[in-house]
Tab-separated table of C-alpha atoms in Angstrom:
chain	number	residue	atom	x	y	z
A	1	MET	CA	5.315	20.430	4.602
A	2	ARG	CA	8.368	18.883	7.056
A	3	HIS	CA	10.624	19.550	4.210
A	4	LEU	CA	9.247	22.906	3.657
A	5	VAL	CA	9.447	23.987	7.434
A	6	ARG	CA	13.093	22.432	7.593
A	7	ILE	CA	14.339	24.434	4.088
A	8	LEU	CA	12.541	27.276	4.894
A	9	PRO	CA	12.547	28.218	8.422
A	10	GLN	CA	11.692	31.528	8.343
A	11	GLU	CA	8.412	31.423	6.270
A	12	HIS	CA	4.686	31.302	7.618
A	13	MET	CA	2.494	28.600	5.659
A	14	VAL	CA	-0.885	27.929	5.295
A	15	TYR	CA	-2.003	24.308	4.701
A	16	PHE	CA	-4.707	22.873	3.258
A	17	GLY	CA	-5.786	19.263	2.998
A	18	ASP	CA	-8.617	17.876	1.101
A	19	THR	CA	-9.843	15.558	3.582
A	20	ALA	CA	-13.303	15.564	2.427
A	21	ARG	CA	-12.350	14.163	-1.338
A	22	VAL	CA	-9.235	12.518	-1.219
A	23	PRO	CA	-7.714	10.233	-2.514
A	24	TYR	CA	-7.053	12.116	-5.897
A	25	GLY	CA	-4.976	8.554	-7.314
A	26	ASN	CA	-8.474	7.833	-9.645
A	27	LYS	CA	-10.123	10.696	-10.148
A	28	SER	CA	-9.984	12.522	-13.852
A	29	GLN	CA	-7.827	14.797	-14.759
A	30	GLU	CA	-10.983	17.163	-15.437
A	31	THR	CA	-12.172	16.661	-11.772
A	32	VAL	CA	-8.642	16.792	-10.134
A	33	LEU	CA	-8.251	20.092	-12.092
A	34	HIS	CA	-11.625	21.527	-10.736
A	35	TYR	CA	-10.381	20.573	-7.087
A	36	THR	CA	-7.115	22.265	-7.418
A	37	ARG	CA	-8.772	25.383	-9.013
A	38	GLN	CA	-10.837	25.802	-5.846
A	39	ILE	CA	-8.032	25.090	-3.531
A	40	THR	CA	-5.488	27.662	-5.557
A	41	ARG	CA	-8.652	30.362	-4.788
A	42	PHE	CA	-9.042	29.402	-1.541
A	43	LEU	CA	-4.908	30.033	-0.959
A	44	GLN	CA	-4.762	33.100	-2.713
A	45	GLY	CA	-7.733	34.361	-0.095
A	46	LYS	CA	-5.082	33.832	2.461
A	47	ARG	CA	-2.629	36.059	0.893
A	48	VAL	CA	0.120	33.639	0.539
A	49	LYS	CA	3.245	34.967	-1.979
A	50	ALA	CA	3.541	31.396	-3.505
A	51	ILE	CA	2.136	27.871	-3.618
A	52	MET	CA	3.618	24.156	-3.704
A	53	ILE	CA	1.437	21.712	-4.856
A	54	ALA	CA	2.519	18.509	-2.868
A	55	CYS	CA	0.316	15.991	-4.377
A	56	ASN	CA	1.871	14.322	-7.172
A	57	THR	CA	-1.773	13.838	-8.737
A	58	ALA	CA	-2.486	17.132	-8.666
A	59	SER	CA	0.863	18.368	-9.961
A	60	ALA	CA	0.642	15.804	-12.811
A	61	TYR	CA	-3.010	17.111	-14.053
A	62	ALA	CA	-3.157	20.368	-12.911
A	63	LEU	CA	-0.180	22.674	-12.458
A	64	ALA	CA	0.377	23.566	-15.909
A	65	GLU	CA	-3.346	24.469	-16.165
A	66	VAL	CA	-3.624	26.800	-12.605
A	67	GLU	CA	0.047	28.165	-13.544
A	68	LYS	CA	-2.256	30.578	-16.418
A	69	ASP	CA	-4.192	32.228	-14.144
A	70	LEU	CA	-2.160	32.534	-11.437
A	71	SER	CA	0.487	35.643	-10.877
A	72	ILE	CA	2.506	34.230	-7.687
A	73	PRO	CA	4.926	31.201	-7.829
A	74	ILE	CA	3.237	27.977	-7.965
A	75	ILE	CA	5.352	24.600	-8.084
A	76	GLY	CA	4.587	21.310	-8.220
A	77	VAL	CA	6.622	18.038	-7.576
A	78	ILE	CA	6.875	16.256	-10.783
A	79	GLN	CA	9.687	18.691	-11.992
A	80	PRO	CA	12.035	18.397	-8.903
A	81	GLY	CA	11.257	14.915	-8.994
A	82	ALA	CA	12.322	14.196	-11.745
A	83	GLU	CA	15.499	16.293	-11.746
A	84	ALA	CA	16.437	14.220	-8.532
A	85	ALA	CA	15.790	10.715	-10.138
A	86	SER	CA	17.817	12.054	-13.214
A	87	ALA	CA	21.160	13.188	-10.905
A	88	ALA	CA	20.634	9.886	-8.650
A	89	THR	CA	20.794	7.422	-11.829
A	90	ARG	CA	24.308	5.945	-12.469
A	91	ASN	CA	23.196	3.389	-15.319
A	92	GLY	CA	20.558	5.575	-16.749
A	93	ARG	CA	17.391	3.201	-15.938
A	94	ILE	CA	14.384	4.343	-13.566
A	95	GLY	CA	11.855	3.424	-11.971
A	96	ILE	CA	8.625	5.557	-11.274
A	97	ILE	CA	5.780	4.407	-8.883
A	98	GLY	CA	2.569	6.276	-8.401
A	99	THR	CA	-1.132	6.557	-8.300
A	100	ASN	CA	-3.109	5.064	-11.689
A	101	ALA	CA	-3.442	9.095	-12.606
A	102	THR	CA	-0.240	10.282	-12.001
A	103	ILE	CA	1.394	7.190	-13.724
A	104	GLY	CA	-1.426	7.338	-16.487
A	105	SER	CA	-0.693	10.971	-17.221
A	106	GLY	CA	2.877	10.365	-18.473
A	107	ALA	CA	4.020	13.542	-16.935
A	108	TYR	CA	6.696	12.042	-15.091
A	109	GLU	CA	7.971	10.477	-18.179
A	110	THR	CA	7.642	13.625	-20.109
A	111	CYS	CA	9.498	15.496	-17.673
A	112	LEU	CA	12.353	13.192	-17.144
A	113	HIS	CA	12.936	12.604	-20.863
A	114	ALA	CA	13.352	16.299	-21.413
A	115	ILE	CA	16.394	16.380	-18.557
A	116	HIS	CA	17.707	13.179	-19.518
A	117	PRO	CA	16.542	11.976	-23.462
A	118	SER	CA	18.174	8.513	-23.197
A	119	ALA	CA	16.573	7.848	-19.781
A	120	LYS	CA	14.749	3.745	-19.939
A	121	ILE	CA	12.045	4.406	-17.763
A	122	ILE	CA	9.916	1.837	-16.006
A	123	THR	CA	6.927	3.218	-14.620
A	124	LYS	CA	4.177	1.095	-12.477
A	125	PRO	CA	0.978	2.412	-10.478
A	126	CYS	CA	0.547	0.991	-6.953
A	127	PRO	CA	-2.914	2.068	-6.059
A	128	LEU	CA	-2.802	0.132	-2.718
A	129	PHE	CA	0.348	1.581	-1.447
A	130	VAL	CA	-2.152	4.829	-0.333
A	131	PRO	CA	-4.880	2.856	1.798
A	132	PHE	CA	-2.111	0.567	3.356
A	133	VAL	CA	-0.434	3.721	4.429
A	134	GLU	CA	-3.749	5.030	5.679
A	135	GLU	CA	-4.148	1.771	7.682
A	136	GLY	CA	-0.992	2.220	9.083
A	137	LEU	CA	0.348	-0.779	7.425
A	138	THR	CA	3.766	0.586	6.428
A	139	ASP	CA	5.635	-2.231	7.524
A	140	SER	CA	4.278	-5.660	8.209
A	141	PRO	CA	4.423	-8.750	6.364
A	142	MET	CA	1.127	-7.569	4.474
A	143	THR	CA	3.200	-4.825	3.241
A	144	ASP	CA	5.961	-6.935	2.176
A	145	MET	CA	3.243	-8.762	-0.062
A	146	VAL	CA	1.777	-5.624	-1.322
A	147	ILE	CA	5.131	-4.561	-2.398
A	148	ASN	CA	6.053	-7.621	-4.260
A	149	HIS	CA	2.746	-7.579	-5.975
A	150	TYR	CA	3.288	-4.289	-7.483
A	151	LEU	CA	7.524	-4.026	-7.560
A	152	SER	CA	8.371	-7.790	-8.958
A	153	GLU	CA	8.682	-6.327	-12.637
A	154	ILE	CA	10.450	-3.067	-11.928
A	155	LYS	CA	12.555	-5.006	-9.902
A	156	ALA	CA	13.526	-7.137	-12.787
A	157	GLN	CA	14.180	-4.557	-15.084
A	158	ASP	CA	18.059	-3.852	-13.374
A	159	ILE	CA	17.205	-0.023	-12.440
A	160	ASP	CA	19.221	1.813	-10.257
A	161	THR	CA	16.833	4.459	-8.955
A	162	LEU	CA	12.756	4.584	-7.854
A	163	LEU	CA	11.098	7.788	-7.922
A	164	LEU	CA	8.567	7.711	-5.203
A	165	GLY	CA	5.599	9.371	-6.880
A	166	CYS	CA	3.210	9.870	-4.570
A	167	THR	CA	3.153	11.660	-1.069
A	168	HIS	CA	2.430	8.545	1.072
A	169	TYR	CA	5.083	5.891	-0.552
A	170	PRO	CA	7.981	8.005	1.524
A	171	MET	CA	6.125	6.246	4.677
A	172	MET	CA	6.782	2.914	3.161
A	173	ARG	CA	10.726	3.655	2.120
A	174	PRO	CA	12.337	0.848	4.529
A	175	ALA	CA	10.277	-1.872	3.475
A	176	ILE	CA	10.281	-0.373	0.200
A	177	GLU	CA	13.998	-0.288	0.121
A	178	ARG	CA	14.468	-3.506	1.954
A	179	TYR	CA	12.861	-5.246	-1.328
A	180	MET	CA	14.406	-3.023	-3.457
A	181	GLY	CA	17.980	-3.884	-2.572
A	182	GLU	CA	21.051	-1.485	-1.881
A	183	SER	CA	21.742	-0.967	-5.524
A	184	VAL	CA	18.481	0.661	-5.828
A	185	ALA	CA	18.487	4.640	-4.833
A	186	CYS	CA	14.679	5.691	-3.604
A	187	ILE	CA	13.739	9.175	-4.587
A	188	ASP	CA	11.317	11.551	-2.463
A	189	PRO	CA	10.680	14.384	-4.920
A	190	ALA	CA	9.489	16.638	-1.650
A	191	ALA	CA	13.005	17.698	-0.621
A	192	ASN	CA	14.052	18.620	-3.724
A	193	ALA	CA	10.759	20.387	-4.101
A	194	ALA	CA	11.160	22.457	-1.482
A	195	TYR	CA	14.850	23.516	-2.119
A	196	LEU	CA	13.288	24.858	-5.986
A	197	LEU	CA	10.833	26.695	-3.981
A	198	LYS	CA	13.359	28.193	-1.729
A	199	GLN	CA	15.371	29.100	-5.025
A	200	LYS	CA	12.028	30.598	-6.521
A	201	LEU	CA	11.516	32.723	-3.555
A	202	GLN	CA	15.440	33.803	-3.255
A	203	ASP	CA	15.274	34.516	-7.326
A	204	LEU	CA	12.225	36.876	-6.600
A	205	ASN	CA	13.558	38.473	-3.792
A	206	LEU	CA	10.572	37.311	-1.513
A	207	LEU	CA	12.508	35.380	1.115
A	208	ASN	CA	11.201	35.773	4.371
A	209	GLU	CA	13.259	36.750	7.656
A	210	LEU	CA	11.933	36.841	11.226
A	211	PRO	CA	12.663	39.168	13.907
A	212	ASP	CA	14.747	37.739	16.709
A	213	GLY	CA	12.813	35.665	18.688
A	214	GLN	CA	9.497	35.444	16.427
A	215	VAL	CA	8.093	31.670	15.513
A	216	PRO	CA	6.842	31.412	11.716
A	217	GLU	CA	2.796	30.968	12.351
A	218	TYR	CA	1.793	27.775	10.504
A	219	ARG	CA	-2.261	27.745	9.948
A	220	PHE	CA	-3.976	24.666	9.246
A	221	TYR	CA	-7.032	24.104	6.666
A	222	ALA	CA	-9.176	21.002	5.715
A	223	SER	CA	-12.293	20.130	4.082
A	224	ASP	CA	-13.347	17.766	6.506
A	225	ASN	CA	-12.820	17.414	10.016
A	226	ALA	CA	-11.801	13.792	9.954
A	227	PRO	CA	-9.938	13.687	13.405
A	228	ARG	CA	-7.084	11.308	12.028
A	229	LEU	CA	-5.539	14.203	10.013
A	230	LEU	CA	-4.989	15.841	12.966
A	231	GLU	CA	-3.563	12.836	14.784
A	232	PHE	CA	-1.125	12.116	11.561
A	233	ALA	CA	0.006	15.506	11.350
A	234	GLN	CA	1.034	15.833	15.067
A	235	HIS	CA	2.927	12.787	14.338
A	236	ILE	CA	4.509	14.064	11.068
A	237	LEU	CA	4.807	17.719	12.512
A	238	PRO	CA	5.485	17.396	16.138
A	239	GLN	CA	4.725	20.607	18.271
A	240	LEU	CA	3.780	23.011	14.851
A	241	ILE	CA	0.001	21.822	15.118
A	242	GLN	CA	-2.797	22.646	17.444
A	243	ASN	CA	-5.610	22.533	15.306
A	244	ILE	CA	-7.128	22.125	11.710
A	245	ILE	CA	-10.079	24.445	10.599
A	246	LYS	CA	-12.720	22.999	8.715
A	247	ILE	CA	-13.721	24.715	5.544
A	248	ASP	CA	-16.105	24.277	2.711
A	249	ILE	CA	-13.952	24.161	-0.269
A	250	GLU	CA	-16.873	23.999	-2.537
A	251	ASP	CA	-17.578	27.503	-2.183
A	252	TYR	CA	-14.326	28.577	-3.523
B	1	MET	CA	-29.250	-2.090	-8.517
B	2	ARG	CA	-28.725	-5.380	-9.607
B	3	HIS	CA	-30.511	-6.581	-6.910
B	4	LEU	CA	-33.453	-3.871	-7.756
B	5	VAL	CA	-33.694	-4.495	-11.218
B	6	ARG	CA	-34.135	-8.341	-10.314
B	7	ILE	CA	-36.890	-7.645	-8.237
B	8	LEU	CA	-38.465	-4.335	-9.696
B	9	PRO	CA	-38.246	-5.261	-13.386
B	10	GLN	CA	-40.898	-3.118	-14.295
B	11	GLU	CA	-39.610	0.351	-12.811
B	12	HIS	CA	-37.601	2.944	-14.710
B	13	MET	CA	-34.406	3.791	-12.588
B	14	VAL	CA	-31.849	6.691	-12.219
B	15	TYR	CA	-28.608	5.736	-11.088
B	16	PHE	CA	-25.833	8.414	-9.621
B	17	GLY	CA	-22.580	7.238	-8.395
B	18	ASP	CA	-20.563	9.698	-6.664
B	19	THR	CA	-16.985	8.912	-8.327
B	20	ALA	CA	-15.714	12.092	-8.101
B	21	ARG	CA	-15.443	11.590	-3.660
B	22	VAL	CA	-15.868	8.139	-3.238
B	23	PRO	CA	-14.801	6.558	-0.725
B	24	TYR	CA	-17.515	7.508	1.734
B	25	GLY	CA	-16.006	5.106	4.733
B	26	ASN	CA	-13.243	7.350	6.030
B	27	LYS	CA	-14.926	10.680	5.843
B	28	SER	CA	-16.730	12.744	9.047
B	29	GLN	CA	-21.002	12.685	9.392
B	30	GLU	CA	-21.006	16.305	8.674
B	31	THR	CA	-19.447	15.743	4.943
B	32	VAL	CA	-21.317	12.271	4.016
B	33	LEU	CA	-24.586	13.862	5.009
B	34	HIS	CA	-24.086	17.253	2.733
B	35	TYR	CA	-23.238	15.055	0.063
B	36	THR	CA	-26.049	12.905	0.328
B	37	ARG	CA	-28.271	15.951	0.395
B	38	GLN	CA	-26.782	17.211	-2.685
B	39	ILE	CA	-27.634	13.776	-4.554
B	40	THR	CA	-31.042	13.542	-3.368
B	41	ARG	CA	-31.648	17.000	-4.680
B	42	PHE	CA	-30.275	15.927	-8.087
B	43	LEU	CA	-32.675	12.919	-7.809
B	44	GLN	CA	-35.714	14.645	-6.949
B	45	GLY	CA	-34.918	16.701	-10.081
B	46	LYS	CA	-35.151	13.897	-12.074
B	47	ARG	CA	-38.677	13.311	-10.736
B	48	VAL	CA	-38.124	10.060	-8.771
B	49	LYS	CA	-40.923	8.510	-6.847
B	50	ALA	CA	-38.720	6.787	-4.326
B	51	ILE	CA	-34.737	6.658	-3.507
B	52	MET	CA	-32.594	4.360	-2.250
B	53	ILE	CA	-29.281	4.862	-0.421
B	54	ALA	CA	-26.981	1.914	-1.110
B	55	CYS	CA	-24.179	3.188	0.207
B	56	ASN	CA	-23.999	1.582	4.055
B	57	THR	CA	-22.191	4.671	5.237
B	58	ALA	CA	-24.520	6.769	3.877
B	59	SER	CA	-27.346	4.980	5.037
B	60	ALA	CA	-25.581	4.717	8.539
B	61	TYR	CA	-25.103	8.888	8.714
B	62	ALA	CA	-27.225	10.490	6.024
B	63	LEU	CA	-30.627	8.752	6.419
B	64	ALA	CA	-32.102	9.577	8.981
B	65	GLU	CA	-31.831	13.538	8.644
B	66	VAL	CA	-32.051	13.368	4.657
B	67	GLU	CA	-35.659	11.824	5.077
B	68	LYS	CA	-37.030	14.742	7.294
B	69	ASP	CA	-36.823	16.854	4.215
B	70	LEU	CA	-38.000	14.661	1.620
B	71	SER	CA	-42.049	13.675	0.791
B	72	ILE	CA	-40.862	10.501	-1.145
B	73	PRO	CA	-40.005	7.272	0.345
B	74	ILE	CA	-36.287	6.737	0.938
B	75	ILE	CA	-34.926	3.814	2.229
B	76	GLY	CA	-31.345	2.800	3.270
B	77	VAL	CA	-29.515	-0.615	3.735
B	78	ILE	CA	-29.363	-0.727	7.592
B	79	GLN	CA	-32.639	-1.774	8.621
B	80	PRO	CA	-32.916	-4.406	5.855
B	81	GLY	CA	-29.387	-5.925	6.617
B	82	ALA	CA	-30.123	-5.734	10.446
B	83	GLU	CA	-33.242	-7.653	9.624
B	84	ALA	CA	-31.847	-10.275	7.003
B	85	ALA	CA	-29.141	-10.871	9.795
B	86	SER	CA	-31.662	-11.512	12.777
B	87	ALA	CA	-33.510	-14.003	10.815
B	88	ALA	CA	-30.223	-15.714	10.084
B	89	THR	CA	-28.990	-16.358	13.256
B	90	ARG	CA	-29.352	-19.374	15.333
B	91	ASN	CA	-27.092	-18.929	18.250
B	92	GLY	CA	-27.735	-14.860	18.390
B	93	ARG	CA	-24.137	-14.564	17.527
B	94	ILE	CA	-23.744	-11.834	14.542
B	95	GLY	CA	-20.327	-10.334	12.959
B	96	ILE	CA	-20.539	-7.324	11.438
B	97	ILE	CA	-17.928	-5.687	8.954
B	98	GLY	CA	-17.892	-2.255	7.200
B	99	THR	CA	-16.182	0.932	6.727
B	100	ASN	CA	-14.775	2.942	9.678
B	101	ALA	CA	-17.482	5.447	9.435
B	102	THR	CA	-20.223	2.525	9.484
B	103	ILE	CA	-19.175	0.798	12.170
B	104	GLY	CA	-18.129	4.105	14.188
B	105	SER	CA	-21.404	5.031	13.719
B	106	GLY	CA	-23.274	2.045	15.819
B	107	ALA	CA	-25.821	2.353	13.167
B	108	TYR	CA	-26.261	-1.405	12.622
B	109	GLU	CA	-25.556	-2.332	16.379
B	110	THR	CA	-28.707	-0.112	17.106
B	111	CYS	CA	-30.661	-1.332	14.518
B	112	LEU	CA	-30.005	-4.771	15.249
B	113	HIS	CA	-30.499	-4.669	18.974
B	114	ALA	CA	-33.863	-2.933	18.654
B	115	ILE	CA	-34.725	-6.084	16.541
B	116	HIS	CA	-33.243	-8.777	18.054
B	117	PRO	CA	-32.431	-7.444	22.091
B	118	SER	CA	-30.436	-10.345	23.626
B	119	ALA	CA	-28.203	-10.574	19.812
B	120	LYS	CA	-24.283	-10.595	20.729
B	121	ILE	CA	-22.428	-8.153	17.979
B	122	ILE	CA	-19.028	-8.104	17.167
B	123	THR	CA	-18.244	-5.512	14.808
B	124	LYS	CA	-14.835	-4.696	12.738
B	125	PRO	CA	-14.341	-2.044	10.408
B	126	CYS	CA	-11.960	-3.514	7.100
B	127	PRO	CA	-11.251	-0.514	5.496
B	128	LEU	CA	-8.818	-2.515	3.009
B	129	PHE	CA	-11.449	-4.076	1.570
B	130	VAL	CA	-13.191	-1.581	-0.972
B	131	PRO	CA	-9.530	-0.763	-2.158
B	132	PHE	CA	-8.867	-4.507	-2.528
B	133	VAL	CA	-11.674	-4.447	-4.609
B	134	GLU	CA	-11.819	-1.710	-6.762
B	135	GLU	CA	-8.041	-3.400	-7.613
B	136	GLY	CA	-9.639	-6.430	-8.703
B	137	LEU	CA	-7.877	-8.381	-5.950
B	138	THR	CA	-11.422	-10.291	-5.311
B	139	ASP	CA	-10.090	-13.721	-4.536
B	140	SER	CA	-5.845	-14.170	-4.634
B	141	PRO	CA	-3.154	-15.076	-1.891
B	142	MET	CA	-3.401	-11.400	-1.149
B	143	THR	CA	-7.134	-10.971	-0.608
B	144	ASP	CA	-6.898	-14.229	1.639
B	145	MET	CA	-3.887	-12.635	4.132
B	146	VAL	CA	-6.040	-9.226	3.947
B	147	ILE	CA	-9.149	-11.496	4.959
B	148	ASN	CA	-7.273	-12.966	7.666
B	149	HIS	CA	-6.072	-9.654	8.801
B	150	TYR	CA	-9.221	-8.080	9.293
B	151	LEU	CA	-11.637	-11.383	10.461
B	152	SER	CA	-9.785	-13.480	12.557
B	153	GLU	CA	-10.778	-12.091	15.744
B	154	ILE	CA	-14.201	-12.426	14.486
B	155	LYS	CA	-13.819	-15.937	13.380
B	156	ALA	CA	-12.836	-16.973	16.886
B	157	GLN	CA	-15.843	-15.847	18.489
B	158	ASP	CA	-18.268	-18.575	17.432
B	159	ILE	CA	-20.543	-16.004	15.054
B	160	ASP	CA	-23.084	-18.206	12.664
B	161	THR	CA	-23.739	-14.849	11.129
B	162	LEU	CA	-21.488	-12.315	9.317
B	163	LEU	CA	-23.151	-8.972	7.842
B	164	LEU	CA	-21.751	-7.493	4.912
B	165	GLY	CA	-21.848	-4.051	5.717
B	166	CYS	CA	-20.554	-2.250	2.492
B	167	THR	CA	-21.331	-2.723	-1.128
B	168	HIS	CA	-18.233	-3.909	-2.097
B	169	TYR	CA	-17.629	-6.798	0.442
B	170	PRO	CA	-20.127	-8.677	-1.453
B	171	MET	CA	-17.664	-9.251	-4.366
B	172	MET	CA	-15.191	-10.562	-1.812
B	173	ARG	CA	-17.516	-13.324	-0.989
B	174	PRO	CA	-16.283	-16.390	-2.048
B	175	ALA	CA	-13.210	-15.666	-0.532
B	176	ILE	CA	-14.879	-14.354	3.039
B	177	GLU	CA	-17.180	-17.564	2.858
B	178	ARG	CA	-14.199	-19.942	2.376
B	179	TYR	CA	-12.347	-18.179	4.918
B	180	MET	CA	-15.392	-18.239	7.793
B	181	GLY	CA	-16.639	-21.772	7.281
B	182	GLU	CA	-19.577	-23.510	6.183
B	183	SER	CA	-21.103	-22.823	9.681
B	184	VAL	CA	-21.623	-18.995	8.859
B	185	ALA	CA	-24.012	-17.318	6.851
B	186	CYS	CA	-22.721	-14.130	4.909
B	187	ILE	CA	-25.243	-11.629	4.396
B	188	ASP	CA	-25.716	-8.883	1.948
B	189	PRO	CA	-28.440	-6.433	2.898
B	190	ALA	CA	-28.947	-5.593	-0.847
B	191	ALA	CA	-31.528	-8.152	-1.475
B	192	ASN	CA	-33.855	-7.282	1.431
B	193	ALA	CA	-33.566	-3.851	0.944
B	194	ALA	CA	-34.959	-4.320	-2.649
B	195	TYR	CA	-37.758	-6.514	-1.038
B	196	LEU	CA	-38.318	-3.639	1.308
B	197	LEU	CA	-38.579	-0.729	-1.107
B	198	LYS	CA	-40.689	-2.975	-3.189
B	199	GLN	CA	-43.251	-3.801	-0.429
B	200	LYS	CA	-43.113	0.314	0.358
B	201	LEU	CA	-44.480	1.028	-3.282
B	202	GLN	CA	-46.810	-1.712	-2.408
B	203	ASP	CA	-48.430	-0.037	0.279
B	204	LEU	CA	-48.286	3.191	-1.701
B	205	ASN	CA	-49.628	2.014	-4.718
B	206	LEU	CA	-46.613	3.256	-6.352
B	207	LEU	CA	-46.013	0.100	-8.555
B	208	ASN	CA	-45.165	0.647	-12.157
B	209	GLU	CA	-46.551	-1.825	-14.835
B	210	LEU	CA	-45.009	-1.545	-17.872
B	211	PRO	CA	-47.210	-1.995	-21.122
B	212	ASP	CA	-46.482	-5.171	-22.783
B	213	GLY	CA	-43.540	-5.542	-24.682
B	214	GLN	CA	-42.173	-2.245	-23.258
B	215	VAL	CA	-38.400	-2.171	-21.581
B	216	PRO	CA	-37.602	0.001	-18.514
B	217	GLU	CA	-35.598	2.885	-18.911
B	218	TYR	CA	-31.921	2.802	-16.758
B	219	ARG	CA	-30.288	6.218	-16.277
B	220	PHE	CA	-26.977	6.517	-15.374
B	221	TYR	CA	-25.013	9.493	-13.902
B	222	ALA	CA	-21.807	10.405	-12.002
B	223	SER	CA	-19.810	12.684	-10.526
B	224	ASP	CA	-16.496	11.941	-11.827
B	225	ASN	CA	-16.167	10.722	-15.864
B	226	ALA	CA	-13.995	8.090	-14.880
B	227	PRO	CA	-13.957	5.231	-17.339
B	228	ARG	CA	-13.656	2.170	-14.805
B	229	LEU	CA	-17.210	2.894	-13.562
B	230	LEU	CA	-18.727	2.227	-16.965
B	231	GLU	CA	-17.036	-0.937	-17.155
B	232	PHE	CA	-17.434	-1.836	-13.761
B	233	ALA	CA	-21.265	-1.361	-14.432
B	234	GLN	CA	-21.382	-3.069	-17.755
B	235	HIS	CA	-19.660	-6.144	-16.019
B	236	ILE	CA	-22.195	-5.797	-13.532
B	237	LEU	CA	-25.493	-5.067	-15.342
B	238	PRO	CA	-24.895	-6.532	-18.502
B	239	GLN	CA	-27.127	-5.032	-21.552
B	240	LEU	CA	-28.500	-2.224	-19.352
B	241	ILE	CA	-25.694	0.251	-19.391
B	242	GLN	CA	-24.267	2.395	-22.567
B	243	ASN	CA	-23.234	5.276	-20.875
B	244	ILE	CA	-22.862	7.606	-18.122
B	245	ILE	CA	-23.464	11.398	-17.678
B	246	LYS	CA	-21.213	13.598	-15.762
B	247	ILE	CA	-23.052	16.144	-13.596
B	248	ASP	CA	-21.497	18.511	-11.429
B	249	ILE	CA	-22.997	17.528	-8.032
B	250	GLU	CA	-21.704	20.431	-6.292
B	251	ASP	CA	-24.198	22.636	-8.163
B	252	TYR	CA	-27.118	20.575	-6.135
């Protein structure tokens, strides 16, 4: 959303965070698809003109299916992430990290090989990165230890590009970059995903123009009223967010 | 369940694991109560004669409320855990560790102070312990580092008893005991909870006696078909578990 606000500053937005049921990274495809369907139904009820799935796991497991039921554009982060990684690599050796579900789905590999058939792809699930970020341990000796635990094999593979295939990982980026060294470019799919959405809206003639002096409206919803989300969102999206409305996502 | 099987070997059992929505440790009381109500409704549909809430967070947040709606006995792990800790301490200084929700609820402190009014209680949430156990990192240099991260303050407080207030923590017990030293007794509420349930069933004349040669029946249900639960359950409960049936817990 931070990237969307920057790249599409004239658009109103409705945000939904599934705080009651996160993390998605160890769930089955069936469950992730069921949850993603509930969320897209909720957002359609808010009459949105397009949907972005910011979660890599939901993008990998559910985008292709929920797309079938929708008449509005919906994009995920896998395709734009793969495109950005393919554009960034010089030696064709790309590392991909993400949750157990994202890596297990093979979605990034399929997508990358379609764009860059000769790419050598090395993947590694890093299930402790999300809880570390949630605990605020984004840069500490313990963070360095968990990074070494998961990334030592990938580091030894002479990659020049590392795709951060989970929304949380860019928050550990300084520590990951320090560990991987200057020769490795870390790719966050979010910026390219936001550009892709802008392009889609442009193609469909759906871009909004705000009258002079009007500011966009942002509404935030979540499935649990965990106070830490508000605090975190205010940290990430300063001045945009006053409150988060709790909704019963099971009803959708 | 492992303790229940040992202490109540003649009882049939129905197990439910909320694999789709774990972990509970960072959720709000409202959400944990909602989920616990769904699960007790599901179990009542299986015509159980008593319910044990094995999860510390659900015990802390939901037991008192769900108890009101039930005509069958239901017990949690907070009371038996507090009793075991109170019985174990010599110097009256007790440490309690658990999830953010369990520690934040103050349930253990309230319960312990009712039993042992002069007890000095030191609490500490350890939110990374559950993901470490889920990752199989129960005894490693990283485990020692995360234990030191959370328990160094508690260790300095001259406690002689440490209550492991989360189902996952006993799996890190060897590493925790090594860190805390021989003078500190680590208490797992589970065994005492199983005894308490046996006592309740005895008092209500509800104990089962199996005919000679008959073995008890164990049925396992879960909200997600994550294959790791079956593997884990087979490791913990050898020979008891062949399959886990996935149910839609939102329907209850």
